[in-house]
mmCIF file of C-alpha atoms in Angstrom:
data_model
loop_
_atom_site.group_PDB
_atom_site.id
_atom_site.type_symbol
_atom_site.label_atom_id
_atom_site.label_comp_id
_atom_site.label_asym_id
_atom_site.label_seq_id
_atom_site.Cartn_x
_atom_site.Cartn_y
_atom_site.Cartn_z
ATOM 1 C CA MET A 20 89.859 135.736 168.764
ATOM 2 C CA PHE A 21 89.909 134.868 172.486
ATOM 3 C CA ALA A 22 93.246 133.573 171.165
ATOM 4 C CA LYS A 23 94.516 136.764 170.083
ATOM 5 C CA LEU A 24 93.625 138.622 172.836
ATOM 6 C CA GLU A 25 95.592 136.425 175.085
ATOM 7 C CA ILE A 26 98.490 136.890 173.481
ATOM 8 C CA LEU A 27 97.998 140.671 173.269
ATOM 9 C CA LYS A 28 98.118 139.828 176.886
ATOM 10 C CA LEU A 29 101.097 138.498 177.494
ATOM 11 C CA ARG A 30 102.728 141.238 175.122
ATOM 12 C CA LEU A 31 101.171 144.286 177.352
ATOM 13 C CA ILE A 32 102.656 142.102 180.843
ATOM 14 C CA LYS A 33 105.855 142.051 178.976
ATOM 15 C CA VAL A 34 106.374 145.682 178.168
ATOM 16 C CA VAL A 35 104.651 146.969 181.301
ATOM 17 C CA GLU A 36 106.586 144.702 183.754
ATOM 18 C CA PHE A 37 109.946 143.461 182.392
ATOM 19 C CA PRO A 38 111.240 146.926 181.700
ATOM 20 C CA PRO A 39 111.631 148.073 185.681
ATOM 21 C CA ALA A 40 112.899 144.606 186.294
ATOM 22 C CA ARG A 41 115.719 145.400 183.924
ATOM 23 C CA ARG A 42 115.981 149.048 185.474
ATOM 24 C CA ILE A 43 116.512 147.690 189.080
ATOM 25 C CA ILE A 44 118.821 144.974 188.000
ATOM 26 C CA LYS A 45 120.696 147.308 186.211
ATOM 27 C CA GLN A 46 120.339 149.893 189.400
ATOM 28 C CA THR A 47 121.663 146.768 191.193
ATOM 29 C CA LEU A 48 124.707 146.095 189.383
ATOM 30 C CA VAL A 49 125.848 149.561 189.427
ATOM 31 C CA ASN A 50 125.586 150.324 193.003
ATOM 32 C CA SER A 51 126.897 146.949 193.656
ATOM 33 C CA LYS A 52 130.039 148.491 191.434
ATOM 34 C CA LYS A 53 130.266 151.794 193.296
ATOM 35 C CA GLN A 54 130.028 149.123 196.693
ATOM 36 C CA VAL A 55 133.022 147.414 195.547
ATOM 37 C CA LYS A 56 134.520 150.615 194.245
ATOM 38 C CA SER A 57 134.174 152.011 197.462
ATOM 39 C CA ARG A 58 135.438 148.847 199.076
ATOM 40 C CA LEU A 59 138.197 148.816 197.499
ATOM 41 C CA TRP A 60 139.433 152.189 197.352
ATOM 42 C CA GLY A 61 139.454 152.092 201.295
ATOM 43 C CA THR A 62 141.331 148.723 201.062
ATOM 44 C CA PHE A 63 144.233 150.397 199.179
ATOM 45 C CA GLN A 64 143.763 153.593 201.333
ATOM 46 C CA LYS A 65 144.381 151.575 203.957
ATOM 47 C CA LEU A 66 147.136 149.439 202.875
ATOM 48 C CA GLN A 67 149.153 152.334 200.825
ATOM 49 C CA PRO A 68 151.194 153.039 203.764
ATOM 50 C CA LYS A 69 152.177 149.352 203.748
ATOM 51 C CA ILE A 70 152.881 149.621 199.862
ATOM 52 C CA LEU A 71 154.955 152.372 200.305
ATOM 53 C CA ILE A 72 156.949 151.415 203.149
ATOM 54 C CA PHE A 73 157.404 147.473 201.238
ATOM 55 C CA THR A 74 158.449 149.424 198.163
ATOM 56 C CA PHE A 75 160.678 151.760 200.127
ATOM 57 C CA GLY A 76 161.908 148.243 201.619
ATOM 58 C CA ALA A 77 162.457 146.748 198.089
ATOM 59 C CA SER A 78 164.423 149.495 196.810
ATOM 60 C CA LEU A 79 166.789 149.566 199.680
ATOM 61 C CA LEU A 80 167.479 145.731 199.280
ATOM 62 C CA PRO A 81 170.074 146.284 196.763
ATOM 63 C CA VAL A 82 172.074 149.010 198.858
ATOM 64 C CA ILE A 83 171.536 146.688 202.071
ATOM 65 C CA PHE A 84 172.952 143.713 199.651
ATOM 66 C CA LEU A 85 175.089 144.400 197.103
ATOM 67 C CA PRO A 86 177.680 145.205 200.381
ATOM 68 C CA GLY A 87 177.580 142.154 201.410
ATOM 69 C CA VAL A 88 177.834 140.167 198.102
ATOM 70 C CA SER A 89 180.365 142.045 197.069
ATOM 71 C CA TRP A 90 182.644 141.878 200.496
ATOM 72 C CA GLN A 91 181.748 138.183 199.916
ATOM 73 C CA PHE A 92 182.878 137.935 196.513
ATOM 74 C CA VAL A 93 185.359 140.681 195.787
ATOM 75 C CA TYR A 94 186.409 142.030 199.433
ATOM 76 C CA GLN A 95 187.129 138.835 200.760
ATOM 77 C CA PRO A 96 189.246 136.917 198.067
ATOM 78 C CA LEU A 97 191.383 139.978 197.403
ATOM 79 C CA THR A 98 191.981 140.202 201.340
ATOM 80 C CA GLU A 99 192.827 136.688 201.789
ATOM 81 C CA LEU A 100 195.626 136.916 198.602
ATOM 82 C CA GLU A 101 196.940 139.882 200.732
ATOM 83 C CA LYS A 102 197.223 138.077 203.831
ATOM 84 C CA THR A 103 198.523 135.034 201.283
ATOM 85 C CA ARG A 104 201.464 137.591 199.707
ATOM 86 C CA LEU A 105 202.586 138.702 202.980
ATOM 87 C CA GLU A 106 202.746 135.445 204.698
ATOM 88 C CA ASP A 107 204.808 135.402 201.859
ATOM 89 C CA GLN A 108 207.065 137.993 202.419
ATOM 90 C CA VAL A 109 207.257 136.777 206.135
ATOM 91 C CA GLN A 110 208.564 133.447 205.413
ATOM 92 C CA ALA A 111 211.246 134.685 203.119
ATOM 93 C CA PHE A 112 212.262 136.310 205.525
ATOM 94 C CA ARG A 113 212.851 133.825 207.781
ATOM 95 C CA GLY A 114 214.430 131.495 204.982
ATOM 96 C CA TYR A 115 216.957 135.090 204.926
ATOM 97 C CA THR A 116 217.593 134.706 208.574
ATOM 98 C CA SER A 117 218.046 130.959 208.845
ATOM 99 C CA ALA A 118 220.661 131.166 205.807
ATOM 100 C CA THR A 119 222.240 134.011 207.864
ATOM 101 C CA GLU A 120 222.740 131.821 210.964
ATOM 102 C CA LYS A 121 223.323 129.001 208.312
ATOM 103 C CA GLY A 122 226.325 131.051 207.658
ATOM 104 C CA LEU A 123 227.545 131.830 210.803
ATOM 105 C CA GLN A 124 227.590 128.097 211.715
ATOM 106 C CA ASN A 125 229.714 127.093 208.927
ATOM 107 C CA LEU A 126 231.999 130.321 209.445
ATOM 108 C CA GLY A 127 232.829 129.122 213.209
ATOM 109 C CA LYS A 128 232.827 125.746 212.323
ATOM 110 C CA SER A 129 235.610 126.479 209.344
ATOM 111 C CA TYR A 130 237.544 128.421 212.679
ATOM 112 C CA ALA A 131 237.178 125.904 215.255
ATOM 113 C CA ILE A 132 238.444 122.839 213.526
ATOM 114 C CA TRP A 133 241.607 123.855 213.224
ATOM 115 C CA THR A 134 244.445 122.170 214.032
ATOM 116 C CA GLU A 135 246.489 125.804 215.486
ATOM 117 C CA LEU A 136 243.751 127.006 217.274
ATOM 118 C CA TYR A 137 243.533 123.728 218.931
ATOM 119 C CA ASP A 138 247.094 123.344 220.147
ATOM 120 C CA ALA A 139 246.921 127.462 221.295
ATOM 121 C CA ILE A 140 244.200 126.917 223.521
ATOM 122 C CA GLY A 141 246.296 123.967 224.969
ATOM 123 C CA LYS A 142 249.520 126.480 225.681
ATOM 124 C CA GLN A 143 246.643 129.538 226.181
ATOM 125 C CA ASN A 144 248.471 131.354 223.466
ATOM 126 C CA ARG A 145 246.445 134.769 223.891
ATOM 127 C CA SER A 146 247.753 136.805 221.643
ATOM 128 C CA TRP A 147 247.773 134.275 218.611
ATOM 129 C CA ILE A 148 244.454 133.134 218.928
ATOM 130 C CA GLN A 149 243.409 137.270 219.558
ATOM 131 C CA ALA A 150 245.350 138.495 216.031
ATOM 132 C CA GLU A 151 244.574 135.152 214.187
ATOM 133 C CA VAL A 152 240.993 134.555 215.640
ATOM 134 C CA ALA A 153 239.037 137.115 217.003
ATOM 135 C CA ASP A 154 240.538 140.121 215.033
ATOM 136 C CA GLN A 155 240.689 138.353 212.041
ATOM 137 C CA LEU A 156 236.842 137.169 212.023
ATOM 138 C CA VAL A 157 235.269 141.146 212.538
ATOM 139 C CA PHE A 158 238.198 142.397 210.107
ATOM 140 C CA SER A 159 237.282 140.647 207.341
ATOM 141 C CA THR A 160 233.942 139.036 207.598
ATOM 142 C CA ASP A 161 230.209 140.086 208.387
ATOM 143 C CA VAL A 162 230.747 138.717 212.241
ATOM 144 C CA ASP A 163 231.028 141.563 215.614
ATOM 145 C CA THR A 164 231.080 139.048 218.317
ATOM 146 C CA VAL A 165 233.806 136.733 219.404
ATOM 147 C CA ARG A 166 234.768 134.860 222.332
ATOM 148 C CA VAL A 167 237.492 131.855 222.720
ATOM 149 C CA VAL A 168 237.151 130.506 226.259
ATOM 150 C CA SER A 169 238.763 127.454 227.596
ATOM 151 C CA HIS A 170 237.309 124.411 228.890
ATOM 152 C CA GLN A 171 237.931 125.801 232.663
ATOM 153 C CA GLY A 172 236.131 128.755 231.217
ATOM 154 C CA LYS A 173 238.908 131.358 230.734
ATOM 155 C CA ILE A 174 238.491 133.850 228.447
ATOM 156 C CA LEU A 175 241.721 133.613 225.701
ATOM 157 C CA GLY A 176 240.018 136.050 223.519
ATOM 158 C CA GLU A 177 237.687 137.993 222.373
ATOM 159 C CA ARG A 178 236.040 140.979 220.215
ATOM 160 C CA GLY A 179 232.367 142.572 220.057
ATOM 161 C CA GLU A 180 230.351 145.433 222.048
ATOM 162 C CA ALA A 181 227.379 143.219 222.174
ATOM 163 C CA LEU A 182 230.026 141.439 224.784
ATOM 164 C CA ARG A 183 229.238 144.089 226.961
ATOM 165 C CA SER A 184 225.783 143.459 227.588
ATOM 166 C CA LYS A 185 224.789 141.193 230.726
ATOM 167 C CA VAL A 186 222.046 139.194 228.623
ATOM 168 C CA VAL A 187 224.797 137.916 226.100
ATOM 169 C CA GLN A 188 227.741 137.468 228.590
ATOM 170 C CA ASN A 189 225.189 135.182 230.748
ATOM 171 C CA ARG A 190 224.156 133.651 227.570
ATOM 172 C CA VAL A 191 227.385 133.076 226.130
ATOM 173 C CA LYS A 192 228.968 131.405 229.355
ATOM 174 C CA ALA A 193 225.872 129.314 229.477
ATOM 175 C CA LEU A 194 226.286 127.792 225.623
ATOM 176 C CA ALA A 195 230.573 127.684 226.680
ATOM 177 C CA THR A 196 229.525 125.060 228.909
ATOM 178 C CA GLN A 197 227.397 123.039 226.481
ATOM 179 C CA GLY A 198 230.601 121.641 224.482
ATOM 180 C CA LYS A 199 228.459 121.262 221.384
ATOM 181 C CA ALA A 200 227.523 123.364 218.587
ATOM 182 C CA VAL A 201 224.600 125.588 218.764
ATOM 183 C CA GLN A 202 222.757 128.166 217.496
ATOM 184 C CA GLU A 203 220.726 131.073 218.535
ATOM 185 C CA LEU A 204 219.274 134.880 218.354
ATOM 186 C CA LEU A 205 219.098 137.102 220.979
ATOM 187 C CA ALA A 206 217.547 140.604 221.696
ATOM 188 C CA LEU A 207 219.341 142.759 223.481
ATOM 189 C CA GLY A 208 217.203 144.815 224.546
ATOM 190 C CA ASP A 209 214.704 147.031 222.400
ATOM 191 C CA ARG A 210 217.318 147.817 220.476
ATOM 192 C CA GLN A 211 219.655 144.676 219.037
ATOM 193 C CA LEU A 212 219.459 141.505 217.250
ATOM 194 C CA LEU A 213 222.430 139.450 217.800
ATOM 195 C CA ILE A 214 222.875 135.542 216.381
ATOM 196 C CA LEU A 215 225.642 133.525 218.049
ATOM 197 C CA ALA A 216 226.793 130.513 216.946
ATOM 198 C CA THR A 217 229.037 128.320 219.157
ATOM 199 C CA GLU A 218 231.301 125.613 218.208
ATOM 200 C CA PRO A 219 233.893 123.109 220.193
ATOM 201 C CA VAL A 220 237.069 123.131 218.769
ATOM 202 C CA LEU A 221 238.694 120.247 218.026
ATOM 203 C CA ARG A 222 241.661 119.343 215.188
ATOM 204 C CA THR A 223 241.127 119.576 211.440
ATOM 205 C CA ASP A 224 241.234 116.495 210.969
ATOM 206 C CA GLY A 225 238.354 115.950 213.656
ATOM 207 C CA SER A 226 239.719 114.247 216.802
ATOM 208 C CA GLY A 227 240.395 115.043 219.632
ATOM 209 C CA ASN A 228 238.901 115.987 222.856
ATOM 210 C CA SER A 229 237.748 119.513 222.824
ATOM 211 C CA PRO A 230 239.799 122.375 224.945
ATOM 212 C CA GLY A 231 237.476 124.948 224.301
ATOM 213 C CA THR A 232 235.025 126.671 222.417
ATOM 214 C CA LEU A 233 234.741 129.347 219.583
ATOM 215 C CA ILE A 234 231.640 131.761 220.064
ATOM 216 C CA ILE A 235 231.044 134.034 217.240
ATOM 217 C CA GLY A 236 228.140 136.316 216.726
ATOM 218 C CA GLN A 237 227.048 138.986 214.069
ATOM 219 C CA THR A 238 224.290 141.581 215.122
ATOM 220 C CA LEU A 239 221.635 141.579 212.835
ATOM 221 C CA ASN A 240 220.785 146.029 211.651
ATOM 222 C CA ASP A 241 219.769 147.764 208.594
ATOM 223 C CA THR A 242 222.291 147.200 206.567
ATOM 224 C CA TRP A 243 220.802 143.122 206.873
ATOM 225 C CA LEU A 244 217.290 144.043 206.651
ATOM 226 C CA ARG A 245 218.140 146.134 203.119
ATOM 227 C CA LYS A 246 220.291 142.875 201.826
ATOM 228 C CA PHE A 247 217.084 141.425 202.180
ATOM 229 C CA LEU A 248 215.041 143.630 200.747
ATOM 230 C CA SER A 249 217.050 143.785 197.360
ATOM 231 C CA PHE A 250 215.007 140.147 196.619
ATOM 232 C CA SER A 251 211.762 141.695 197.468
ATOM 233 C CA GLU A 252 209.574 144.419 195.336
ATOM 234 C CA PRO A 253 210.369 148.321 195.845
ATOM 235 C CA THR A 254 207.799 149.256 197.960
ATOM 236 C CA THR A 255 207.904 146.582 200.416
ATOM 237 C CA ARG A 256 209.365 148.161 204.159
ATOM 238 C CA LEU A 257 210.595 146.287 207.034
ATOM 239 C CA GLU A 258 210.876 146.456 210.715
ATOM 240 C CA ILE A 259 212.148 145.011 213.102
ATOM 241 C CA MET A 260 210.053 145.776 216.510
ATOM 242 C CA SER A 261 210.820 144.287 220.698
ATOM 243 C CA LEU A 262 207.782 142.832 222.352
ATOM 244 C CA THR A 263 207.041 145.842 224.029
ATOM 245 C CA GLY A 264 206.310 148.090 220.741
ATOM 246 C CA LYS A 265 209.814 149.589 220.342
ATOM 247 C CA ILE A 266 211.648 149.800 216.656
ATOM 248 C CA MET A 267 214.689 148.271 217.308
ATOM 249 C CA PHE A 268 215.640 148.642 213.032
ATOM 250 C CA SER A 269 214.251 149.246 209.866
ATOM 251 C CA SER A 270 214.466 149.345 206.405
ATOM 252 C CA ASP A 271 213.212 152.774 206.336
ATOM 253 C CA ARG A 272 215.569 155.567 208.667
ATOM 254 C CA LYS A 273 212.769 157.821 209.456
ATOM 255 C CA ALA A 274 210.522 155.062 210.639
ATOM 256 C CA ASN A 275 208.166 155.502 213.839
ATOM 257 C CA LEU A 276 205.361 153.893 214.861
ATOM 258 C CA ASP A 277 201.727 154.697 213.250
ATOM 259 C CA THR A 278 198.905 155.912 215.605
ATOM 260 C CA TRP A 279 197.307 152.288 215.053
ATOM 261 C CA GLU A 280 200.604 150.677 216.990
ATOM 262 C CA GLN A 281 200.817 153.227 219.427
ATOM 263 C CA ASN A 282 197.319 152.463 220.390
ATOM 264 C CA HIS A 283 196.538 148.754 219.655
ATOM 265 C CA PHE A 284 200.405 146.982 219.525
ATOM 266 C CA ILE A 285 200.790 146.006 223.458
ATOM 267 C CA ASP A 286 196.987 144.822 223.488
ATOM 268 C CA THR A 287 195.958 143.516 219.801
ATOM 269 C CA VAL A 288 199.307 142.569 218.373
ATOM 270 C CA LEU A 289 201.318 141.288 221.829
ATOM 271 C CA PRO A 290 198.850 138.857 222.340
ATOM 272 C CA GLY A 291 199.075 136.920 219.212
ATOM 273 C CA ILE A 292 202.282 137.115 219.096
ATOM 274 C CA GLU A 293 202.963 135.471 222.324
ATOM 275 C CA GLN A 294 200.778 132.456 220.555
ATOM 276 C CA SER A 295 203.479 132.618 217.997
ATOM 277 C CA GLN A 296 201.023 133.330 215.658
ATOM 278 C CA SER A 297 200.879 136.311 213.060
ATOM 279 C CA VAL A 298 198.457 139.670 212.969
ATOM 280 C CA TYR A 299 197.184 141.004 210.318
ATOM 281 C CA ARG A 300 196.367 144.958 209.054
ATOM 282 C CA ILE A 301 194.407 144.867 205.656
ATOM 283 C CA GLU A 302 193.563 148.732 205.153
ATOM 284 C CA PRO A 303 191.749 148.963 201.707
ATOM 285 C CA LYS A 304 191.358 152.471 201.270
ATOM 286 C CA SER A 305 195.330 153.127 201.454
ATOM 287 C CA GLY A 306 196.038 149.847 200.188
ATOM 288 C CA LEU A 307 198.864 149.825 202.707
ATOM 289 C CA ASN A 308 198.621 146.060 204.279
ATOM 290 C CA LYS A 309 200.537 145.006 207.026
ATOM 291 C CA ILE A 310 201.794 141.218 209.080
ATOM 292 C CA TYR A 311 203.545 141.317 212.636
ATOM 293 C CA ALA A 312 205.112 138.141 213.068
ATOM 294 C CA PRO A 313 207.131 136.798 215.427
ATOM 295 C CA ILE A 314 210.461 135.942 215.678
ATOM 296 C CA ILE A 315 211.187 132.570 216.915
ATOM 297 C CA SER A 316 214.116 131.851 219.289
ATOM 298 C CA ARG A 317 214.463 128.457 221.087
ATOM 299 C CA GLY A 318 210.245 128.041 220.833
ATOM 300 C CA LYS A 319 209.758 131.436 222.093
ATOM 301 C CA PRO A 320 208.892 134.929 220.078
ATOM 302 C CA VAL A 321 212.033 137.402 220.996
ATOM 303 C CA ALA A 322 210.772 140.252 218.496
ATOM 304 C CA VAL A 323 208.296 140.393 215.697
ATOM 305 C CA ILE A 324 209.030 141.711 212.396
ATOM 306 C CA LYS A 325 206.754 144.104 210.732
ATOM 307 C CA ILE A 326 206.345 143.475 206.689
ATOM 308 C CA GLN A 327 204.450 146.111 204.743
ATOM 309 C CA ILE A 328 203.291 145.966 200.876
ATOM 310 C CA THR A 329 201.400 148.264 198.988
ATOM 311 C CA SER A 330 198.651 146.638 196.988
ATOM 312 C CA LYS A 331 196.217 148.596 194.262
ATOM 313 C CA TYR A 332 194.060 145.526 193.909
ATOM 314 C CA PHE A 333 191.054 146.663 196.456
ATOM 315 C CA GLN A 334 191.202 150.789 194.637
ATOM 316 C CA GLN A 335 190.697 148.180 190.990
ATOM 317 C CA ALA A 336 188.208 146.633 192.313
ATOM 318 C CA SER A 337 186.337 149.471 193.950
#
């Protein structure tokens, strides 16, 4: 009997005591959950501006990063390609100029190593030298400047407008005294370039002491330039510029300095030219890419060759 009463008492205790404990625990959990939510919401509110800034910054990464990537992997290689194409044109031009100089030298040699001229200089036969050498060279070849000078410095025959220039006169006099084959490129002010070649006069068999010197010259002009362009792309444009930034002659008769050249030739192009270096102008938007390269004579720049080529690579890449 007492055992049953104890069991009933225990059950009563469980019924009376445990439900409030469960409610307290449940209520505590609910309150804790609310506090956690409240704290999380407060934390989120504090972090929200930072999250927004981070999200906005992340959205800008492609805008900031992609131009750099496109420059490194697309535009930079295209720029280097255009520089190579321009430099190839410069090398071709220099080869053409060198061939002109070589042709002039060979022509001078073919006249200078000639027994009849050798004897005419010894006899100072001016009329024969003028008709058979000076006039003949100008009329039948691309030569436009001729002078035959005796060993004593006497002019026995001459022809050509360029000889009126003091620069040419002084240089011709200096070359004549050297008594050896020389070729040189001269700038005549801001308007002309002249290739000079000198040859000591000898007998046809190469014998004898030279009695004088034959000097011949060819003025480089737009006609000469267009012959070079016949081997280039139709859109290629060339200009020969003086060291003061003036156009000496051009493949385009209407050529003028553009605005960039008017503002930057002296302070941007010329310093590079004076160091015998090329200066590039790569313009992706227009596709008109340019190079300014030195024309060298006796180890020094005497003029500038400007070459412009057209490219569609940048437009295709954009």
